[in-house]
């Protein structure tokens, strides 16, 4: 089992739709969580951190469920520019610092 | 502010040749990471440094790969000899104390 698992997609949605991605992690010692966005042939960039209380940034909402060991990303009112790959990232400190990236979920938003 | 700088941006070489990738992290960051990304395997952590010291190199695929960080502002990833299966995009990233990682633009390596 992979340490961080995501549905690879692709998710094909129309503009204006709401879309949700989930990510599960296996290491219960994981301490910090992030969503990154990666555009085609570009580097990954931080989209948002994920806090235990959940957090919202405009059309984007991230939530963490420690008991079930998953994080989620909700995108409301999808825009064409949201088309990208979304990477789930988990940091754990288990005798050493460890960062694991999920394989990513591809999103295509169509007009 | 300048972000993470990587060079070259593209590298095409022949099997058996030595390849050296370079990275300049963001000033003040104490962690530096080298990643490799392919369609098949996604983003893989190869090695990371803290205060110029290699901490975990368990992701380095084999002895053909080596990485150094002689000072806080420079790191290299070397492949010798290179093989076609090393073809990938290599990213360098840096951060401060385990926080958000900032990635460079990557080096697209093709080994013929």
PDB file of N, CA and C in Angstrom, chain A residues 2 32 34 36 38 40-46 49 85 87 89 91 93 96-103 106, chain B residues 9-10 31 33 35 37 39 41-43 45 48 55-56 91 95 97-106 108:
ATOM      1  N   UNK A   2       0.547   2.210  -0.846  1.00  0.00           N
ATOM      2  CA  UNK A   2       1.307   3.445  -0.897  1.00  0.00           C
ATOM      3  C   UNK A   2       1.051   4.249   0.370  1.00  0.00           C
ATOM      4  N   UNK A  32       1.891  17.246   9.277  1.00  0.00           N
ATOM      5  CA  UNK A  32       1.442  18.403   8.517  1.00  0.00           C
ATOM      6  C   UNK A  32       1.061  17.962   7.109  1.00  0.00           C
ATOM      7  N   UNK A  34      -0.564  19.223   3.106  1.00  0.00           N
ATOM      8  CA  UNK A  34      -0.650  20.310   2.133  1.00  0.00           C
ATOM      9  C   UNK A  34      -1.323  19.799   0.861  1.00  0.00           C
ATOM     10  N   UNK A  36      -0.774  20.706  -3.152  1.00  0.00           N
ATOM     11  CA  UNK A  36       0.008  21.419  -4.141  1.00  0.00           C
ATOM     12  C   UNK A  36      -0.715  21.305  -5.482  1.00  0.00           C
ATOM     13  N   UNK A  38       0.045  21.359  -9.690  1.00  0.00           N
ATOM     14  CA  UNK A  38       1.086  21.294 -10.703  1.00  0.00           C
ATOM     15  C   UNK A  38       0.453  21.426 -12.084  1.00  0.00           C
ATOM     16  N   UNK A  40       0.816  21.577 -16.279  1.00  0.00           N
ATOM     17  CA  UNK A  40       1.559  20.751 -17.223  1.00  0.00           C
ATOM     18  C   UNK A  40       2.948  21.330 -17.488  1.00  0.00           C
ATOM     19  N   UNK A  41       3.970  20.512 -17.323  1.00  0.00           N
ATOM     20  CA  UNK A  41       5.351  20.872 -17.590  1.00  0.00           C
ATOM     21  C   UNK A  41       5.858  22.017 -16.695  1.00  0.00           C
ATOM     22  N   UNK A  42       5.260  22.133 -15.536  1.00  0.00           N
ATOM     23  CA  UNK A  42       5.693  23.141 -14.560  1.00  0.00           C
ATOM     24  C   UNK A  42       6.014  22.459 -13.230  1.00  0.00           C
ATOM     25  N   UNK A  43       6.566  23.237 -12.315  1.00  0.00           N
ATOM     26  CA  UNK A  43       6.869  22.685 -11.004  1.00  0.00           C
ATOM     27  C   UNK A  43       5.638  22.717 -10.110  1.00  0.00           C
ATOM     28  N   UNK A  44       5.610  21.840  -9.099  1.00  0.00           N
ATOM     29  CA  UNK A  44       4.511  21.895  -8.119  1.00  0.00           C
ATOM     30  C   UNK A  44       4.589  23.204  -7.326  1.00  0.00           C
ATOM     31  N   UNK A  45       3.409  23.749  -7.033  1.00  0.00           N
ATOM     32  CA  UNK A  45       3.342  24.964  -6.216  1.00  0.00           C
ATOM     33  C   UNK A  45       2.303  24.776  -5.125  1.00  0.00           C
ATOM     34  N   UNK A  46       2.597  25.336  -3.957  1.00  0.00           N
ATOM     35  CA  UNK A  46       1.680  25.201  -2.843  1.00  0.00           C
ATOM     36  C   UNK A  46       0.340  25.842  -3.171  1.00  0.00           C
ATOM     37  N   UNK A  49      -2.201  24.920   2.780  1.00  0.00           N
ATOM     38  CA  UNK A  49      -1.945  23.998   3.875  1.00  0.00           C
ATOM     39  C   UNK A  49      -3.281  23.465   4.376  1.00  0.00           C
ATOM     40  N   UNK A  85      -2.981  19.282 -12.139  1.00  0.00           N
ATOM     41  CA  UNK A  85      -2.872  18.099 -11.288  1.00  0.00           C
ATOM     42  C   UNK A  85      -2.724  18.566  -9.850  1.00  0.00           C
ATOM     43  N   UNK A  87      -1.748  17.639  -6.045  1.00  0.00           N
ATOM     44  CA  UNK A  87      -0.919  16.697  -5.299  1.00  0.00           C
ATOM     45  C   UNK A  87      -1.180  16.831  -3.806  1.00  0.00           C
ATOM     46  N   UNK A  89       0.153  16.155  -0.079  1.00  0.00           N
ATOM     47  CA  UNK A  89       1.489  16.059   0.508  1.00  0.00           C
ATOM     48  C   UNK A  89       1.376  15.876   2.016  1.00  0.00           C
ATOM     49  N   UNK A  91       3.680  15.354   5.622  1.00  0.00           N
ATOM     50  CA  UNK A  91       4.963  15.378   6.332  1.00  0.00           C
ATOM     51  C   UNK A  91       4.866  14.574   7.608  1.00  0.00           C
ATOM     52  N   UNK A  93       7.333  13.120  11.043  1.00  0.00           N
ATOM     53  CA  UNK A  93       8.599  13.131  11.759  1.00  0.00           C
ATOM     54  C   UNK A  93       8.672  11.828  12.549  1.00  0.00           C
ATOM     55  N   UNK A  96      13.115  11.100  11.903  1.00  0.00           N
ATOM     56  CA  UNK A  96      13.674  11.893  10.805  1.00  0.00           C
ATOM     57  C   UNK A  96      12.531  12.513  10.036  1.00  0.00           C
ATOM     58  N   UNK A  97      12.849  13.548   9.334  1.00  0.00           N
ATOM     59  CA  UNK A  97      11.838  14.276   8.580  1.00  0.00           C
ATOM     60  C   UNK A  97      11.537  13.524   7.290  1.00  0.00           C
ATOM     61  N   UNK A  98      10.258  13.388   6.972  1.00  0.00           N
ATOM     62  CA  UNK A  98       9.896  12.654   5.768  1.00  0.00           C
ATOM     63  C   UNK A  98       8.714  13.336   5.092  1.00  0.00           C
ATOM     64  N   UNK A  99       8.855  13.614   3.831  1.00  0.00           N
ATOM     65  CA  UNK A  99       7.774  14.211   3.041  1.00  0.00           C
ATOM     66  C   UNK A  99       7.381  13.245   1.952  1.00  0.00           C
ATOM     67  N   UNK A 100       6.103  12.972   1.861  1.00  0.00           N
ATOM     68  CA  UNK A 100       5.605  12.072   0.825  1.00  0.00           C
ATOM     69  C   UNK A 100       4.575  12.811  -0.017  1.00  0.00           C
ATOM     70  N   UNK A 101       4.783  12.760  -1.331  1.00  0.00           N
ATOM     71  CA  UNK A 101       3.833  13.319  -2.277  1.00  0.00           C
ATOM     72  C   UNK A 101       2.953  12.207  -2.833  1.00  0.00           C
ATOM     73  N   UNK A 102       1.660  12.481  -2.916  1.00  0.00           N
ATOM     74  CA  UNK A 102       0.789  11.584  -3.643  1.00  0.00           C
ATOM     75  C   UNK A 102       1.064  11.686  -5.133  1.00  0.00           C
ATOM     76  N   UNK A 103       0.531  10.748  -5.885  1.00  0.00           N
ATOM     77  CA  UNK A 103       0.768  10.718  -7.326  1.00  0.00           C
ATOM     78  C   UNK A 103      -0.017  11.790  -8.065  1.00  0.00           C
ATOM     79  N   UNK A 106      -5.678  14.428 -11.581  1.00  0.00           N
ATOM     80  CA  UNK A 106      -5.779  15.353 -12.714  1.00  0.00           C
ATOM     81  C   UNK A 106      -7.200  15.884 -12.840  1.00  0.00           C
TER      82      UNK A 106
ATOM     83  N   UNK B   9      18.027  23.909 -17.672  1.00  0.00           N
ATOM     84  CA  UNK B   9      16.588  23.635 -17.718  1.00  0.00           C
ATOM     85  C   UNK B   9      16.301  22.387 -18.548  1.00  0.00           C
ATOM     86  N   UNK B  10      17.121  22.161 -19.522  1.00  0.00           N
ATOM     87  CA  UNK B  10      16.991  20.976 -20.370  1.00  0.00           C
ATOM     88  C   UNK B  10      18.383  20.394 -20.598  1.00  0.00           C
ATOM     89  N   UNK B  31      16.681  23.585   4.481  1.00  0.00           N
ATOM     90  CA  UNK B  31      16.466  22.255   3.912  1.00  0.00           C
ATOM     91  C   UNK B  31      16.507  22.348   2.390  1.00  0.00           C
ATOM     92  N   UNK B  33      15.953  19.709  -1.070  1.00  0.00           N
ATOM     93  CA  UNK B  33      15.447  18.409  -1.519  1.00  0.00           C
ATOM     94  C   UNK B  33      15.715  18.229  -3.009  1.00  0.00           C
ATOM     95  N   UNK B  35      14.184  15.860  -6.101  1.00  0.00           N
ATOM     96  CA  UNK B  35      13.115  14.955  -6.500  1.00  0.00           C
ATOM     97  C   UNK B  35      13.308  14.563  -7.961  1.00  0.00           C
ATOM     98  N   UNK B  37      10.709  13.176 -11.154  1.00  0.00           N
ATOM     99  CA  UNK B  37       9.320  12.951 -11.543  1.00  0.00           C
ATOM    100  C   UNK B  37       9.235  12.288 -12.903  1.00  0.00           C
ATOM    101  N   UNK B  39       6.219   9.929 -15.442  1.00  0.00           N
ATOM    102  CA  UNK B  39       4.802   9.584 -15.561  1.00  0.00           C
ATOM    103  C   UNK B  39       4.500   8.309 -14.789  1.00  0.00           C
ATOM    104  N   UNK B  41       6.175   6.830 -12.168  1.00  0.00           N
ATOM    105  CA  UNK B  41       6.444   6.756 -10.735  1.00  0.00           C
ATOM    106  C   UNK B  41       6.063   8.012  -9.968  1.00  0.00           C
ATOM    107  N   UNK B  42       5.614   9.035 -10.682  1.00  0.00           N
ATOM    108  CA  UNK B  42       5.238  10.264  -9.992  1.00  0.00           C
ATOM    109  C   UNK B  42       6.451  10.996  -9.446  1.00  0.00           C
ATOM    110  N   UNK B  43       6.240  11.726  -8.367  1.00  0.00           N
ATOM    111  CA  UNK B  43       7.294  12.535  -7.762  1.00  0.00           C
ATOM    112  C   UNK B  43       7.960  11.718  -6.654  1.00  0.00           C
ATOM    113  N   UNK B  45      11.143  11.452  -3.855  1.00  0.00           N
ATOM    114  CA  UNK B  45      12.216  12.124  -3.135  1.00  0.00           C
ATOM    115  C   UNK B  45      13.488  11.294  -3.255  1.00  0.00           C
ATOM    116  N   UNK B  48      17.599  14.487   0.757  1.00  0.00           N
ATOM    117  CA  UNK B  48      17.449  15.842   1.256  1.00  0.00           C
ATOM    118  C   UNK B  48      18.566  16.185   2.237  1.00  0.00           C
ATOM    119  N   UNK B  55      20.747  14.080   4.985  1.00  0.00           N
ATOM    120  CA  UNK B  55      20.020  13.460   6.080  1.00  0.00           C
ATOM    121  C   UNK B  55      19.432  12.110   5.677  1.00  0.00           C
ATOM    122  N   UNK B  56      18.863  12.057   4.512  1.00  0.00           N
ATOM    123  CA  UNK B  56      18.225  10.819   4.065  1.00  0.00           C
ATOM    124  C   UNK B  56      18.448  10.667   2.568  1.00  0.00           C
ATOM    125  N   UNK B  91      13.593  17.869  -9.957  1.00  0.00           N
ATOM    126  CA  UNK B  91      13.270  19.111  -9.253  1.00  0.00           C
ATOM    127  C   UNK B  91      14.123  19.248  -8.006  1.00  0.00           C
ATOM    128  N   UNK B  95      13.113  24.587   1.805  1.00  0.00           N
ATOM    129  CA  UNK B  95      12.201  25.165   2.771  1.00  0.00           C
ATOM    130  C   UNK B  95      12.954  25.484   4.056  1.00  0.00           C
ATOM    131  N   UNK B  97      12.819  24.685   7.962  1.00  0.00           N
ATOM    132  CA  UNK B  97      12.318  23.940   9.097  1.00  0.00           C
ATOM    133  C   UNK B  97      11.104  23.069   8.864  1.00  0.00           C
ATOM    134  N   UNK B  98      10.980  22.433   7.731  1.00  0.00           N
ATOM    135  CA  UNK B  98       9.897  21.490   7.511  1.00  0.00           C
ATOM    136  C   UNK B  98       8.583  22.112   7.067  1.00  0.00           C
ATOM    137  N   UNK B  99       8.603  23.357   6.694  1.00  0.00           N
ATOM    138  CA  UNK B  99       7.383  23.999   6.238  1.00  0.00           C
ATOM    139  C   UNK B  99       7.139  23.798   4.753  1.00  0.00           C
ATOM    140  N   UNK B 100       6.501  24.745   4.166  1.00  0.00           N
ATOM    141  CA  UNK B 100       6.176  24.669   2.746  1.00  0.00           C
ATOM    142  C   UNK B 100       7.438  24.523   1.913  1.00  0.00           C
ATOM    143  N   UNK B 101       7.406  23.581   0.983  1.00  0.00           N
ATOM    144  CA  UNK B 101       8.539  23.424   0.071  1.00  0.00           C
ATOM    145  C   UNK B 101       8.311  24.269  -1.169  1.00  0.00           C
ATOM    146  N   UNK B 102       9.345  24.952  -1.584  1.00  0.00           N
ATOM    147  CA  UNK B 102       9.316  25.764  -2.796  1.00  0.00           C
ATOM    148  C   UNK B 102      10.190  25.072  -3.840  1.00  0.00           C
ATOM    149  N   UNK B 103       9.583  24.821  -4.987  1.00  0.00           N
ATOM    150  CA  UNK B 103      10.259  24.064  -6.029  1.00  0.00           C
ATOM    151  C   UNK B 103      10.901  24.985  -7.056  1.00  0.00           C
ATOM    152  N   UNK B 104      12.008  24.514  -7.598  1.00  0.00           N
ATOM    153  CA  UNK B 104      12.582  25.150  -8.763  1.00  0.00           C
ATOM    154  C   UNK B 104      11.841  24.718 -10.010  1.00  0.00           C
ATOM    155  N   UNK B 105      12.189  25.287 -11.166  1.00  0.00           N
ATOM    156  CA  UNK B 105      11.479  24.984 -12.405  1.00  0.00           C
ATOM    157  C   UNK B 105      11.781  23.612 -12.958  1.00  0.00           C
ATOM    158  N   UNK B 106      12.784  22.934 -12.413  1.00  0.00           N
ATOM    159  CA  UNK B 106      13.111  21.590 -12.861  1.00  0.00           C
ATOM    160  C   UNK B 106      14.113  21.551 -13.995  1.00  0.00           C
ATOM    161  N   UNK B 108      14.756  19.080 -17.206  1.00  0.00           N
ATOM    162  CA  UNK B 108      14.214  17.965 -18.006  1.00  0.00           C
ATOM    163  C   UNK B 108      15.391  17.231 -18.631  1.00  0.00           C
TER     164      UNK B 108
END
